[in-house]
Amino acid sequence: MDNTLRLQYLEAMGIDVWLPRVSVPAEQPPAFEEAIDPTEAETRISATDNWDVLKADVAGCTKCALCTTRSKTVFGSGNQQADWMLVGEAPGQQEDEQGLPFVGSAGLLLTEMLRAIGLTREEVFMTNVLKCNPPDNRDPHVNEVESCYTYLQRQQQLIKPKIIVALGRIAAQSLLKTDEPLSGLRGKVHTFNDTPVVVIYHPAYLLRFLPKKREAWLDLKYAIQTFKNNEG
Ligand code: URA
């Protein structure tokens, strides 16, 4: 899509355009704490695991009932050696049809959010807690999250990202195995298998509640700072 068309599309959806930023101003740290969430993934994954095996395991997965209703599994997309790993909740209907994550309007906003911090979809790795679409876009069930959890762990262990960004409450709670509300999860550095995790609003939520955009920008700046702290 060319840039003008893309901007028109965003405007038509009522989305303010996120301007690309070369660098992030250091001023005004938000009311965020440097808290540590001790949650860690328990399972250590086999040293012989590899990307093709993992992809095939996901594609053929029958661990829960979602395998009977899905069209395609949605493994994730992007850079297999990404520094940034983004984790959403579950594929929606469009993602289920295409077998790709974040292809709908939330995905378009997510692409803009990435662009605002100088990243492209190709540079990061995007995936979801669930690799299959829950019918009618309902929330994931506990057994579905559990069934899919090792796929996420294996993806993290193969990619070895420097930061994981959890998108929204359900992704964050599932990833971190916590019931804490989103308000208590944002603005802190959590960990998943020794990788720092920062929680931000889900882009689908931001599409519905545009006034949250400023907080979303602070979250992104916090993620960048966390990434830089872990870069060395
Ligand atoms: N919402 C998600 O959480 N994931 C997707 O892939 C698409 C929408």
mmCIF file with all atom_site columns, C-alpha atoms in Angstrom, residues 45-64 66-67 70 72-76 129-132 147-155 158:
data_model
loop_
_atom_site.group_PDB
_atom_site.id
_atom_site.type_symbol
_atom_site.label_atom_id
_atom_site.label_alt_id
_atom_site.label_comp_id
_atom_site.label_asym_id
_atom_site.label_entity_id
_atom_site.label_seq_id
_atom_site.pdbx_PDB_ins_code
_atom_site.Cartn_x
_atom_site.Cartn_y
_atom_site.Cartn_z
_atom_site.occupancy
_atom_site.B_iso_or_equiv
_atom_site.pdbx_formal_charge
_atom_site.auth_seq_id
_atom_site.auth_comp_id
_atom_site.auth_asym_id
_atom_site.auth_atom_id
_atom_site.pdbx_PDB_model_num
ATOM 1  C CA . ILE A 1 45  ? 13.226 -26.992 25.872 1.00 0.00 ? 45  ILE A CA 1
ATOM 2  C CA . SER A 1 46  ? 15.310 -29.585 24.067 1.00 0.00 ? 46  SER A CA 1
ATOM 3  C CA . ALA A 1 47  ? 18.660 -28.367 22.766 1.00 0.00 ? 47  ALA A CA 1
ATOM 4  C CA . THR A 1 48  ? 17.955 -30.096 19.450 1.00 0.00 ? 48  THR A CA 1
ATOM 5  C CA . ASP A 1 49  ? 14.800 -28.115 18.771 1.00 0.00 ? 49  ASP A CA 1
ATOM 6  C CA . ASN A 1 50  ? 14.745 -26.130 15.569 1.00 0.00 ? 50  ASN A CA 1
ATOM 7  C CA . TRP A 1 51  ? 12.487 -23.798 13.657 1.00 0.00 ? 51  TRP A CA 1
ATOM 8  C CA . ASP A 1 52  ? 11.254 -26.308 11.065 1.00 0.00 ? 52  ASP A CA 1
ATOM 9  C CA . VAL A 1 53  ? 10.373 -28.908 13.679 1.00 0.00 ? 53  VAL A CA 1
ATOM 10 C CA . LEU A 1 54  ? 8.578  -26.305 15.750 1.00 0.00 ? 54  LEU A CA 1
ATOM 11 C CA . LYS A 1 55  ? 6.635  -25.009 12.747 1.00 0.00 ? 55  LYS A CA 1
ATOM 12 C CA . ALA A 1 56  ? 5.593  -28.530 11.813 1.00 0.00 ? 56  ALA A CA 1
ATOM 13 C CA . ASP A 1 57  ? 4.530  -29.246 15.407 1.00 0.00 ? 57  ASP A CA 1
ATOM 14 C CA . VAL A 1 58  ? 2.311  -26.160 15.440 1.00 0.00 ? 58  VAL A CA 1
ATOM 15 C CA . ALA A 1 59  ? 0.875  -26.874 11.980 1.00 0.00 ? 59  ALA A CA 1
ATOM 16 C CA . GLY A 1 60  ? -0.105 -30.392 13.009 1.00 0.00 ? 60  GLY A CA 1
ATOM 17 C CA . CYS A 1 61  ? -1.186 -29.607 16.554 1.00 0.00 ? 61  CYS A CA 1
ATOM 18 C CA . THR A 1 62  ? -4.251 -31.408 17.898 1.00 0.00 ? 62  THR A CA 1
ATOM 19 C CA . LYS A 1 63  ? -3.695 -30.704 21.582 1.00 0.00 ? 63  LYS A CA 1
ATOM 20 C CA . CYS A 1 64  ? -7.002 -28.891 22.060 1.00 0.00 ? 64  CYS A CA 1
ATOM 21 C CA . LEU A 1 66  ? -9.429 -25.484 18.451 1.00 0.00 ? 66  LEU A CA 1
ATOM 22 C CA . CYS A 1 67  ? -7.810 -27.784 15.903 1.00 0.00 ? 67  CYS A CA 1
ATOM 23 C CA . ARG A 1 70  ? -9.390 -23.530 12.768 1.00 0.00 ? 70  ARG A CA 1
ATOM 24 C CA . LYS A 1 72  ? -5.004 -22.382 9.484  1.00 0.00 ? 72  LYS A CA 1
ATOM 25 C CA . THR A 1 73  ? -2.648 -22.330 12.412 1.00 0.00 ? 73  THR A CA 1
ATOM 26 C CA . VAL A 1 74  ? -0.957 -18.974 12.924 1.00 0.00 ? 74  VAL A CA 1
ATOM 27 C CA . PHE A 1 75  ? 2.633  -19.656 13.869 1.00 0.00 ? 75  PHE A CA 1
ATOM 28 C CA . GLY A 1 76  ? 3.855  -16.063 13.755 1.00 0.00 ? 76  GLY A CA 1
ATOM 29 C CA . VAL A 1 129 ? -0.293 -16.972 22.918 1.00 0.00 ? 129 VAL A CA 1
ATOM 30 C CA . LEU A 1 130 ? -2.739 -19.157 20.978 1.00 0.00 ? 130 LEU A CA 1
ATOM 31 C CA . LYS A 1 131 ? -1.795 -20.380 17.533 1.00 0.00 ? 131 LYS A CA 1
ATOM 32 C CA . CYS A 1 132 ? -5.427 -21.084 16.587 1.00 0.00 ? 132 CYS A CA 1
ATOM 33 C CA . SER A 1 147 ? -1.742 -26.482 25.340 1.00 0.00 ? 147 SER A CA 1
ATOM 34 C CA . CYS A 1 148 ? -0.050 -23.707 23.386 1.00 0.00 ? 148 CYS A CA 1
ATOM 35 C CA . TYR A 1 149 ? 2.347  -22.546 26.094 1.00 0.00 ? 149 TYR A CA 1
ATOM 36 C CA . THR A 1 150 ? 5.280  -24.717 25.121 1.00 0.00 ? 150 THR A CA 1
ATOM 37 C CA . TYR A 1 151 ? 5.109  -23.386 21.554 1.00 0.00 ? 151 TYR A CA 1
ATOM 38 C CA . LEU A 1 152 ? 5.636  -19.906 22.911 1.00 0.00 ? 152 LEU A CA 1
ATOM 39 C CA . GLN A 1 153 ? 8.488  -21.103 25.108 1.00 0.00 ? 153 GLN A CA 1
ATOM 40 C CA . ARG A 1 154 ? 10.098 -22.849 22.172 1.00 0.00 ? 154 ARG A CA 1
ATOM 41 C CA . GLN A 1 155 ? 9.736  -19.763 19.995 1.00 0.00 ? 155 GLN A CA 1
ATOM 42 C CA . LEU A 1 158 ? 14.942 -20.280 19.423 1.00 0.00 ? 158 LEU A CA 1
#
